Amino acid sequence: MAKGVNKVLLLGNVGKDPEIRATAGGTQVASFTLATADRAKDAQGNWADKTEWHNLVAFNRTAEIVRDYVKKGTQLYIEGKIQTRSWDDKESGQKKYRTEILVNEMTLLGKPGEGGGSSGGGYSKSNTASYDQRTPASSSQPDYADTGITDDDIPF
Amino acid sequence: MAKGVNKVLLLGNVGKDPEIRATAGGTQVASFTLATADRAKDAQGNWADKTEWHNLVAFNRTAEIVRDYVKKGTQLYIEGKIQTRSWDDKESGQKKYRTEILVNEMTLLGKPGEGGGSSGGGYSKSNTASYDQRTPASSSQPDYADTGITDDDIPF
Amino acid sequence: MAKGVNKVLLLGNVGKDPEIRATAGGTQVASFTLATADRAKDAQGNWADKTEWHNLVAFNRTAEIVRDYVKKGTQLYIEGKIQTRSWDDKESGQKKYRTEILVNEMTLLGKPGEGGGSSGGGYSKSNTASYDQRTPASSSQPDYADTGITDDDIPF
Amino acid sequence: MAKGVNKVLLLGNVGKDPEIRATAGGTQVASFTLATADRAKDAQGNWADKTEWHNLVAFNRTAEIVRDYVKKGTQLYIEGKIQTRSWDDKESGQKKYRTEILVNEMTLLGKPGEGGGSSGGGYSKSNTASYDQRTPASSSQPDYADTGITDDDIPF
DNA sequence: TTTT
DNA sequence: TTTT
């Protein structure tokens, strides 16, 4: 039984093609960003669109679905939990934080240029993205390689 | 401050064109059904789709958006609360119950035959349904007319 | 991957001691009611408390936790899904519906007369209710016996 | 109508007495942390408690309720949205990010050492924290003063 | 039928 | 930094 609640619900569009990796032990990891649009009043009292960007991460089977069906622009509904990782930045010596959403459930809603969104979770089966195990040569964002994460650290 | 939590999140497709009414005082009321698809194991242990139907009701500005943009087949995300109304059935003398979702927030995701679902909340502005104040001549479902609901009964 | 979303979040108090049964196959089933309090404006425009009652059902391990820790008055947070069962009433010949929340996750928050609520999932370990496999001799509410539900019908 | 969904649900315990400020225009701002407890399998496959910390911020009336009723240890349920602010750190010249939950709704569940948690929104009325308009003399965390936020920037 |  |  859960002792607390840490739940996030997001519906928005994927910012870039997801980045797919695997841990040393073969666990699939998908990282991507999601933009959620909101209407909020600006300083002048006018309604203006405001976009919030979220860092998402998915593991295992969910990562494979991301790999195969999620691309830049895909409209997604996800449920997940908030996690904040921290590390000491080698250059500045400062403590840095990165907040991510660990995706537990996902519903694909569509992608620009396709009629997919209307079909009740629809997406083209031909959407399959190729598998990409590259680790980016250099990344200003901390990733699991940088932080020395291994399969043993994945908590499920 | 809320004393409790009663929150519902649904993502699915609208079953029929919504029914739009107005109370005597002019409050717009939209009623419609939403199907949510689920994958569940059947008696034989196979994964099978299972559809759950929900009765939704929206008031005021939300009802107008339903009237103008929601049709049979529209894919919707909604947030709302559960409400169960009860009344004594005149024919059988039995107490009857009807559970509805009062819609507080709504995001349109698309409609079959249009590319709308993919555009981040997209829908065609030309989608406008005409206003329909008819009360169905006969309805086996209790509706607000049947139960004598007036503007004074609307709790907000 | 889910094709739709059907999610309910409730926080409130349990109305009566839960009713515990087992199916012929030994699956534990717990049924109970939960009251969620809300503040809403009444017909006169005054804020008034309004209570909504929900029918909850839990299976397996969750049912056992209900059996052991949940009593009349317990404050609970639950996540679940909406399900509406229907059957033909033998007396009136009418179709009847019963909407229930199938509980997936549960967090115990406290019980009147105990300090439990403050303890982050707190409840007295001595709270253990005795196991009750009785099926109520007569029930005006449709239950799983009435509707002929067997283990094979339980969809997970 | 919302164009996207950005919703967070948290149930946990407050880490420290909230920090209360007011903007130049008199808008109340409450900042506090919330710990959500989770059970997760560790590297050895054992279930272990894991605590996630969240930065919460509340404005206006909600900030006043926080000021008056929320203290270190209070058990809270909140709904809100994720917001990430960024700024250029003056010392290191690096871009820094801070993710916060903007609290929209709140339900107080209890506080250690009181029976409050069981009372359906219970808390001692005598809990009233004194109003604290101090801005911390020095803070390594960016706050609204640091980032030059004024009333005009508050988007509602 | 809960709770304050 | 909370809580059990």
XYZ file of C-alpha atoms (C1' of nucleotides) in Angstrom:
632
model
C 0.000 0.000 0.000
C 1.286 3.368 -0.957
C 2.319 5.626 1.912
C 2.009 8.796 -0.087
C 0.928 10.067 -3.456
C 3.234 11.441 -6.143
C 1.312 11.538 -9.382
C 1.635 13.608 -12.516
C -0.779 13.805 -15.438
C 0.372 15.507 -18.613
C -1.188 15.987 -22.011
C 0.879 17.737 -24.610
C 3.212 17.424 -27.554
C 6.654 15.877 -27.766
C 9.414 18.417 -28.394
C 11.960 16.324 -30.258
C 12.436 12.780 -31.384
C 13.055 10.778 -28.196
C 16.533 9.719 -27.273
C 16.807 5.982 -26.700
C 19.557 4.305 -24.714
C 20.161 1.043 -22.974
C 21.889 0.473 -19.689
C 24.788 -1.916 -19.470
C 22.320 -4.618 -18.458
C 20.105 -3.999 -21.454
C 17.310 -2.014 -19.849
C 15.800 0.323 -22.395
C 15.645 3.982 -21.406
C 13.776 6.642 -23.373
C 14.211 10.351 -22.687
C 12.130 13.049 -24.252
C 10.484 16.390 -23.611
C 6.824 17.239 -23.565
C 5.278 20.681 -23.949
C 2.026 21.408 -22.178
C 0.145 24.471 -23.351
C -1.734 26.586 -20.890
C -3.732 29.767 -21.124
C -2.753 32.279 -18.471
C -3.240 35.990 -17.993
C -0.123 38.006 -18.685
C 1.039 41.161 -16.930
C -1.432 43.226 -18.970
C -4.327 40.987 -18.031
C -4.627 39.446 -21.477
C -4.953 35.740 -22.013
C -1.775 34.374 -23.493
C -0.586 30.897 -24.286
C 2.187 29.702 -22.079
C 4.170 26.576 -22.710
C 5.673 24.514 -19.950
C 8.357 22.004 -20.845
C 8.770 18.717 -19.002
C 11.605 16.198 -19.045
C 10.227 12.677 -19.330
C 11.944 9.356 -18.896
C 10.553 5.888 -19.541
C 12.006 2.442 -18.931
C 11.597 -1.082 -20.212
C 8.417 -1.822 -22.162
C 7.255 1.786 -22.022
C 10.603 2.874 -23.441
C 10.125 0.459 -26.333
C 6.729 1.932 -27.140
C 8.283 5.380 -27.060
C 11.037 4.161 -29.359
C 8.571 2.669 -31.819
C 5.718 5.180 -31.856
C 6.705 8.525 -30.355
C 8.286 11.238 -32.453
C 8.682 14.981 -32.464
C 5.204 16.437 -32.418
C 3.353 13.373 -31.145
C 0.470 14.292 -28.880
C 0.639 12.204 -25.716
C -1.181 11.682 -22.459
C 1.020 10.311 -19.720
C 0.828 9.437 -16.065
C 3.925 9.326 -13.978
C 5.732 10.509 -10.920
C 8.046 13.403 -10.180
C 11.668 12.607 -9.481
C 14.478 15.049 -8.837
C 18.036 13.859 -9.280
C 20.947 15.883 -8.003
C 24.679 15.792 -8.600
C 27.733 17.958 -8.141
C 28.688 19.774 -11.290
C 32.340 19.080 -11.980
C 33.051 22.435 -13.586
C 31.416 24.843 -11.210
C 31.412 22.669 -8.121
C 27.778 23.562 -7.629
C 24.990 21.208 -6.709
C 22.671 20.828 -9.645
C 19.170 19.458 -9.846
C 17.156 17.940 -12.627
C 13.482 17.199 -12.219
C 12.037 14.496 -14.411
C 8.764 12.720 -14.858
C 9.080 8.960 -14.709
C 6.385 7.729 -17.087
C 4.219 4.867 -15.849
C 1.368 4.942 -18.321
C 1.051 6.435 -21.738
C -1.664 6.991 -24.310
C -0.767 8.072 -27.820
C -3.143 10.614 -29.258
C -1.749 11.525 -32.643
C 0.973 13.175 -34.607
C 0.877 16.147 -36.969
C 0.207 15.179 -40.541
C -1.645 12.042 -39.641
C -5.264 11.437 -38.826
C -4.163 9.349 -35.917
C -5.342 11.444 -33.051
C -8.952 10.765 -33.716
C -8.962 7.027 -33.513
C -9.117 6.421 -29.816
C -5.473 6.028 -29.081
C -4.658 5.821 -32.698
C -1.326 5.998 -34.391
C 0.036 4.484 -37.493
C 1.727 1.147 -36.978
C 4.122 2.229 -39.705
C 5.305 4.948 -37.384
C 8.028 2.736 -36.070
C 11.100 4.715 -35.240
C 14.406 2.981 -35.658
C 16.223 1.872 -32.591
C 18.914 4.268 -31.521
C 21.356 3.115 -28.932
C 23.768 5.979 -29.453
C 24.773 7.857 -26.394
C 25.185 11.458 -27.428
C 28.879 12.222 -27.844
C 28.577 15.264 -25.670
C 25.687 16.434 -23.673
C 25.317 19.448 -21.475
C 22.436 17.677 -19.772
C 23.323 15.117 -17.168
C 22.349 11.696 -18.352
C 22.469 8.315 -16.762
C 25.948 7.674 -18.109
C 27.266 10.869 -16.531
C 25.870 9.968 -13.180
C 27.186 6.435 -13.227
C 23.790 4.818 -13.185
C 23.767 1.081 -13.742
C 21.022 -1.471 -13.901
C 21.322 -2.008 -10.177
C 20.247 1.554 -9.577
C 16.976 1.260 -11.399
C 14.477 0.940 -8.622
C 11.967 -1.514 -10.083
C -10.300 24.875 0.970
C -11.594 21.535 -0.156
C -12.517 19.124 2.606
C -12.310 16.082 0.406
C -11.352 15.012 -3.082
C -13.757 13.811 -5.759
C -11.971 13.909 -9.056
C -12.422 12.036 -12.304
C -10.132 12.014 -15.332
C -11.404 10.494 -18.548
C -9.977 10.213 -22.034
C -12.151 8.621 -24.656
C -14.600 9.119 -27.486
C -18.042 10.677 -27.466
C -20.841 8.186 -28.128
C -23.457 10.370 -29.774
C -23.961 13.977 -30.668
C -24.445 15.785 -27.343
C -27.895 16.794 -26.221
C -28.133 20.492 -25.427
C -30.820 22.073 -23.285
C -31.344 25.217 -21.322
C -32.937 25.564 -17.938
C -35.856 27.957 -17.478
C -33.323 30.545 -16.352
C -31.223 30.135 -19.458
C -28.369 28.071 -18.097
C -26.946 25.894 -20.830
C -26.772 22.179 -20.069
C -24.978 19.644 -22.254
C -25.380 15.897 -21.780
C -23.368 13.304 -23.579
C -21.721 9.928 -23.192
C -18.053 9.073 -23.338
C -16.532 5.677 -23.988
C -13.215 4.836 -22.395
C -11.387 1.846 -23.826
C -9.417 -0.409 -21.581
C -7.425 -3.536 -22.088
C -8.272 -6.215 -19.553
C -7.794 -9.942 -19.309
C -10.943 -11.891 -20.022
C -12.061 -15.158 -18.441
C -9.678 -17.084 -20.682
C -6.747 -14.907 -19.697
C -6.550 -13.190 -23.055
C -6.224 -9.453 -23.384
C -9.455 -8.017 -24.654
C -10.693 -4.499 -25.191
C -13.376 -3.455 -22.801
C -15.379 -0.281 -23.167
C -16.773 1.592 -20.223
C -19.498 4.161 -20.860
C -19.834 7.319 -18.805
C -22.654 9.842 -18.584
C -21.289 13.365 -18.709
C -22.981 16.661 -18.005
C -21.607 20.167 -18.499
C -23.041 23.561 -17.637
C -22.669 27.152 -18.732
C -19.560 28.020 -20.736
C -18.410 24.412 -20.870
C -21.821 23.392 -22.216
C -21.436 25.979 -24.975
C -18.070 24.568 -25.989
C -19.630 21.115 -26.057
C -22.483 22.478 -28.190
C -20.100 24.105 -30.640
C -17.257 21.613 -30.918
C -18.179 18.174 -29.593
C -19.853 15.582 -31.788
C -20.258 11.855 -31.995
C -16.784 10.399 -32.171
C -14.890 13.381 -30.802
C -11.926 12.342 -28.722
C -11.951 14.234 -25.427
C -10.006 14.558 -22.222
C -12.094 15.758 -19.322
C -11.767 16.418 -15.640
C -14.783 16.417 -13.414
C -16.454 15.030 -10.350
C -18.749 12.108 -9.701
C -22.328 12.866 -8.815
C -25.136 10.389 -8.221
C -28.692 11.604 -8.443
C -31.575 9.510 -7.176
C -35.324 9.664 -7.639
C -38.360 7.473 -7.172
C -39.427 5.852 -10.390
C -43.093 6.589 -10.907
C -43.878 3.325 -12.680
C -42.166 0.793 -10.496
C -42.067 2.783 -7.289
C -38.409 1.853 -7.004
C -35.570 4.139 -6.047
C -33.372 4.687 -9.038
C -29.875 6.067 -9.312
C -27.962 7.734 -12.063
C -24.269 8.446 -11.749
C -22.911 11.267 -13.841
C -19.636 13.063 -14.307
C -19.950 16.804 -13.912
C -17.347 18.176 -16.327
C -15.127 20.966 -15.007
C -12.375 21.027 -17.603
C -12.192 19.742 -21.104
C -9.574 19.336 -23.803
C -10.631 18.471 -27.328
C -8.319 16.036 -29.017
C -9.875 15.298 -32.375
C -12.681 13.782 -34.316
C -12.691 10.960 -36.849
C -12.215 12.112 -40.392
C -10.327 15.218 -39.411
C -6.688 15.806 -38.745
C -7.627 17.679 -35.640
C -6.432 15.324 -33.008
C -2.850 15.891 -33.811
C -2.664 19.620 -33.438
C -2.313 20.001 -29.725
C -5.895 20.508 -28.763
C -6.924 21.029 -32.307
C -10.347 20.973 -33.806
C -11.883 22.703 -36.732
C -13.517 25.994 -35.881
C -16.049 25.156 -38.559
C -17.155 22.268 -36.424
C -19.846 24.354 -34.847
C -22.903 22.304 -34.113
C -26.206 24.087 -34.247
C -27.955 24.833 -31.012
C -30.574 22.301 -30.145
C -32.929 23.119 -27.350
C -35.306 20.251 -28.051
C -36.070 18.024 -25.186
C -36.391 14.562 -26.572
C -40.083 13.716 -26.881
C -39.644 10.594 -24.879
C -36.668 9.461 -22.957
C -36.209 6.409 -20.844
C -33.304 8.151 -19.160
C -34.181 10.570 -16.389
C -33.253 14.021 -17.457
C -33.357 17.370 -15.741
C -36.865 18.069 -17.026
C -38.131 14.773 -15.605
C -36.714 15.495 -12.221
C -38.017 19.037 -12.051
C -34.617 20.647 -11.905
C -34.634 24.413 -12.183
C -31.900 26.988 -12.140
C -32.119 27.193 -8.396
C -31.009 23.615 -8.134
C -27.801 24.130 -9.987
C -25.236 24.249 -7.238
C -22.783 26.822 -8.575
C -0.419 0.620 -23.411
C -3.690 2.073 -22.330
C -6.008 3.168 -25.098
C -8.023 5.495 -22.914
C -8.074 6.952 -19.448
C -10.599 6.100 -16.747
C -9.241 7.315 -13.445
C -10.875 8.327 -10.202
C -9.243 9.975 -7.191
C -11.187 10.145 -3.957
C -10.364 11.368 -0.484
C -13.023 10.973 2.159
C -14.405 8.899 4.995
C -15.716 5.353 4.992
C -19.443 5.120 5.734
C -19.721 1.695 7.334
C -17.506 -1.205 8.198
C -16.579 -2.825 4.868
C -18.290 -5.992 3.759
C -15.830 -8.748 2.934
C -16.616 -11.766 0.783
C -14.775 -14.347 -1.197
C -15.673 -15.731 -4.567
C -16.025 -19.475 -5.036
C -12.424 -19.489 -6.204
C -11.184 -17.738 -3.097
C -10.669 -14.239 -4.443
C -11.197 -11.713 -1.679
C -13.715 -8.974 -2.422
C -14.237 -5.918 -0.218
C -17.193 -3.576 -0.687
C -17.605 -0.297 1.122
C -18.837 3.242 0.742
C -16.868 6.453 0.858
C -18.208 9.923 1.524
C -16.466 12.865 -0.104
C -17.292 16.277 1.312
C -17.498 19.257 -0.951
C -18.365 22.891 -0.483
C -20.866 24.120 -3.031
C -23.149 27.110 -3.309
C -26.774 26.260 -2.599
C -29.867 27.757 -4.239
C -29.547 30.817 -2.011
C -25.955 31.351 -2.980
C -24.588 30.306 0.400
C -21.721 27.916 0.758
C -22.959 24.616 2.082
C -21.314 21.278 2.648
C -22.457 18.602 0.301
C -21.643 14.956 0.668
C -21.285 12.620 -2.262
C -21.399 8.874 -1.619
C -19.376 6.403 -3.651
C -19.577 2.619 -3.867
C -16.114 1.116 -3.761
C -14.969 -2.408 -4.455
C -11.520 -3.905 -3.987
C -10.117 -7.305 -4.866
C -7.299 -9.564 -3.791
C -4.489 -7.952 -1.798
C -6.239 -4.594 -1.660
C -9.341 -6.305 -0.285
C -7.224 -7.843 2.455
C -5.853 -4.462 3.470
C -9.407 -3.135 3.558
C -10.436 -6.114 5.667
C -7.595 -5.570 8.118
C -7.362 -1.805 8.411
C -10.464 -0.034 7.091
C -13.474 0.597 9.306
C -16.418 2.924 9.546
C -15.026 6.434 9.698
C -11.560 5.696 8.301
C -10.206 8.542 6.197
C -8.884 7.175 2.908
C -7.293 8.311 -0.313
C -7.931 5.966 -3.205
C -7.252 5.724 -6.907
C -9.402 3.585 -9.096
C -11.580 3.351 -12.148
C -15.279 3.786 -12.768
C -17.281 0.692 -13.640
C -21.017 0.457 -14.216
C -22.663 -2.936 -13.974
C -26.167 -3.501 -15.226
C -28.707 -6.247 -14.747
C -32.399 -6.890 -15.222
C -34.315 -6.476 -12.007
C -36.376 -9.607 -11.479
C -39.253 -7.852 -9.732
C -39.834 -4.859 -11.938
C -38.327 -6.205 -15.119
C -36.425 -2.961 -15.435
C -32.803 -2.570 -16.366
C -30.856 -1.379 -13.374
C -27.411 0.131 -13.111
C -24.872 0.313 -10.360
C -21.764 2.437 -10.697
C -18.788 1.430 -8.619
C -15.192 2.482 -8.169
C -12.759 -0.374 -8.567
C -9.940 0.518 -6.165
C -6.408 0.127 -7.512
C -4.403 2.051 -4.941
C -5.150 3.096 -1.435
C -3.572 5.254 1.245
C -4.908 5.132 4.790
C -5.008 8.507 6.440
C -6.610 7.967 9.822
C -9.647 7.058 11.795
C -11.653 9.117 14.256
C -10.541 8.769 17.818
C -7.026 7.760 16.911
C -3.949 9.824 16.230
C -3.413 7.792 13.135
C -4.123 10.356 10.502
C -0.990 12.232 11.204
C 1.363 9.398 10.706
C 1.796 9.368 6.994
C -0.242 6.342 6.220
C -0.941 5.763 9.817
C -3.369 3.396 11.385
C -3.243 1.256 14.427
C -1.873 -2.194 13.777
C -4.369 -3.386 16.345
C -7.111 -2.239 14.057
C -7.272 -5.623 12.447
C -10.820 -6.508 11.588
C -11.694 -10.164 11.705
C -12.136 -11.980 8.464
C -15.744 -12.241 7.408
C -16.538 -14.588 4.593
C -20.297 -14.427 5.137
C -22.342 -13.519 2.157
C -25.168 -11.382 3.450
C -28.280 -13.555 3.705
C -30.351 -10.996 1.940
C -29.329 -7.851 0.266
C -31.366 -5.267 -1.553
C -28.218 -4.183 -3.319
C -27.124 -6.304 -6.225
C -23.971 -8.067 -5.263
C -21.699 -10.376 -7.115
C -23.696 -13.399 -5.969
C -26.921 -11.880 -7.291
C -25.445 -11.236 -10.641
C -23.882 -14.641 -10.952
C -20.362 -13.373 -10.994
C -17.699 -16.005 -10.569
C -13.945 -15.919 -10.460
C -13.806 -16.235 -14.198
C -15.531 -12.910 -14.558
C -12.971 -10.978 -12.622
C -10.991 -9.263 -15.303
C -7.449 -9.401 -13.924
C -10.797 25.623 -22.473
C -7.497 24.114 -21.582
C -5.275 23.198 -24.493
C -3.196 20.770 -22.526
C -2.991 19.109 -19.156
C -0.371 19.793 -16.515
C -1.591 18.393 -13.247
C 0.157 17.185 -10.130
C -1.340 15.343 -7.168
C 0.734 14.981 -4.025
C 0.053 13.549 -0.598
C 2.800 13.804 1.939
C 4.320 15.685 4.850
C 5.635 19.235 5.017
C 9.370 19.417 5.614
C 9.708 22.739 7.409
C 7.522 25.587 8.537
C 6.471 27.406 5.361
C 8.141 30.635 4.375
C 5.652 33.444 3.818
C 6.327 36.571 1.813
C 4.404 39.275 0.085
C 5.167 40.877 -3.231
C 5.493 44.662 -3.456
C 1.829 44.749 -4.429
C 0.762 42.775 -1.398
C 0.177 39.362 -2.966
C 0.833 36.666 -0.410
C 3.315 33.987 -1.423
C 3.935 30.801 0.556
C 6.861 28.497 -0.165
C 7.349 25.119 1.407
C 8.558 21.604 0.777
C 6.595 18.394 0.784
C 7.961 14.882 1.179
C 6.174 12.053 -0.553
C 7.041 8.567 0.633
C 7.167 5.721 -1.807
C 8.021 2.075 -1.573
C 10.431 0.971 -4.254
C 12.699 -2.001 -4.777
C 16.339 -1.199 -4.175
C 19.352 -2.627 -5.983
C 19.120 -5.804 -3.907
C 15.478 -6.275 -4.767
C 14.246 -5.396 -1.294
C 11.407 -2.994 -0.715
C 12.707 0.226 0.713
C 11.100 3.523 1.520
C 12.164 6.323 -0.721
C 11.363 9.939 -0.115
C 10.897 12.447 -2.877
C 11.029 16.145 -2.019
C 8.930 18.727 -3.827
C 9.126 22.518 -3.821
C 5.658 24.004 -3.476
C 4.497 27.565 -3.907
C 1.059 29.006 -3.203
C -0.377 32.458 -3.803
C -3.162 34.642 -2.478
C -5.878 32.894 -0.469
C -4.126 29.548 -0.613
C -0.967 31.175 0.729
C -2.974 32.541 3.650
C -4.297 29.092 4.511
C -0.752 27.774 4.360
C 0.377 30.622 6.625
C -2.372 29.921 9.142
C -2.581 26.126 9.208
C 0.452 24.463 7.653
C 3.551 23.704 9.696
C 6.503 21.381 9.684
C 5.120 17.860 9.649
C 1.601 18.663 8.458
C 0.172 15.955 6.240
C -1.280 17.522 3.104
C -2.999 16.581 -0.122
C -2.488 19.103 -2.889
C -3.303 19.568 -6.542
C -1.252 21.845 -8.669
C 0.796 22.267 -11.783
C 4.469 21.888 -12.585
C 6.436 25.032 -13.352
C 10.124 25.307 -14.065
C 11.779 28.679 -13.696
C 15.224 29.337 -15.067
C 17.765 32.073 -14.545
C 21.421 32.749 -15.119
C 23.451 32.192 -12.013
C 25.540 35.299 -11.393
C 28.473 33.480 -9.855
C 29.010 30.628 -12.234
C 27.354 32.103 -15.301
C 25.450 28.868 -15.700
C 21.813 28.493 -16.529
C 19.985 27.137 -13.524
C 16.560 25.591 -13.210
C 14.136 25.240 -10.357
C 11.018 23.119 -10.698
C 8.132 24.001 -8.441
C 4.572 22.904 -7.925
C 2.113 25.772 -8.036
C -0.605 24.722 -5.592
C -4.174 25.186 -6.761
C -6.082 23.110 -4.223
C -5.193 21.846 -0.817
C -6.662 19.535 1.785
C -5.163 19.445 5.255
C -4.993 15.970 6.707
C -3.242 16.311 10.050
C -0.142 17.096 11.942
C 1.992 14.925 14.208
C 1.037 15.068 17.857
C -2.520 16.079 17.161
C -5.573 14.013 16.487
C -6.265 16.199 13.537
C -5.568 13.844 10.728
C -8.638 11.840 11.379
C -11.112 14.627 11.228
C -11.709 14.952 7.523
C -9.740 18.064 6.919
C -8.884 18.461 10.511
C -6.377 20.789 12.045
C -6.303 22.815 15.163
C -7.666 26.302 14.739
C -5.054 27.381 17.250
C -2.420 26.332 14.777
C -2.227 29.809 13.368
C 1.300 30.655 12.379
C 2.311 34.260 12.667
C 2.658 36.248 9.513
C 6.209 36.521 8.342
C 6.971 39.032 5.688
C 10.725 38.770 6.056
C 12.648 38.033 2.957
C 15.528 35.832 3.983
C 18.640 37.973 4.280
C 20.594 35.594 2.138
C 19.384 32.617 0.275
C 21.234 30.242 -1.944
C 17.898 29.335 -3.494
C 16.522 31.705 -6.071
C 13.428 33.363 -4.755
C 11.009 35.783 -6.297
C 13.006 38.730 -4.997
C 16.191 37.410 -6.598
C 14.575 37.009 -9.935
C 12.954 40.413 -9.917
C 9.424 39.077 -9.916
C 6.752 41.651 -9.243
C 2.993 41.480 -8.990
C 2.721 42.053 -12.707
C 4.498 38.811 -13.348
C 2.049 36.680 -11.449
C -0.028 35.123 -14.152
C -3.511 35.120 -12.608
C -23.928 5.591 6.081
C -18.827 9.190 7.004
C -16.625 13.504 8.653
C -16.284 18.710 10.922
C 13.865 18.968 5.749
C 8.832 15.284 6.643
C 6.703 10.899 8.124
C 6.450 5.571 10.112
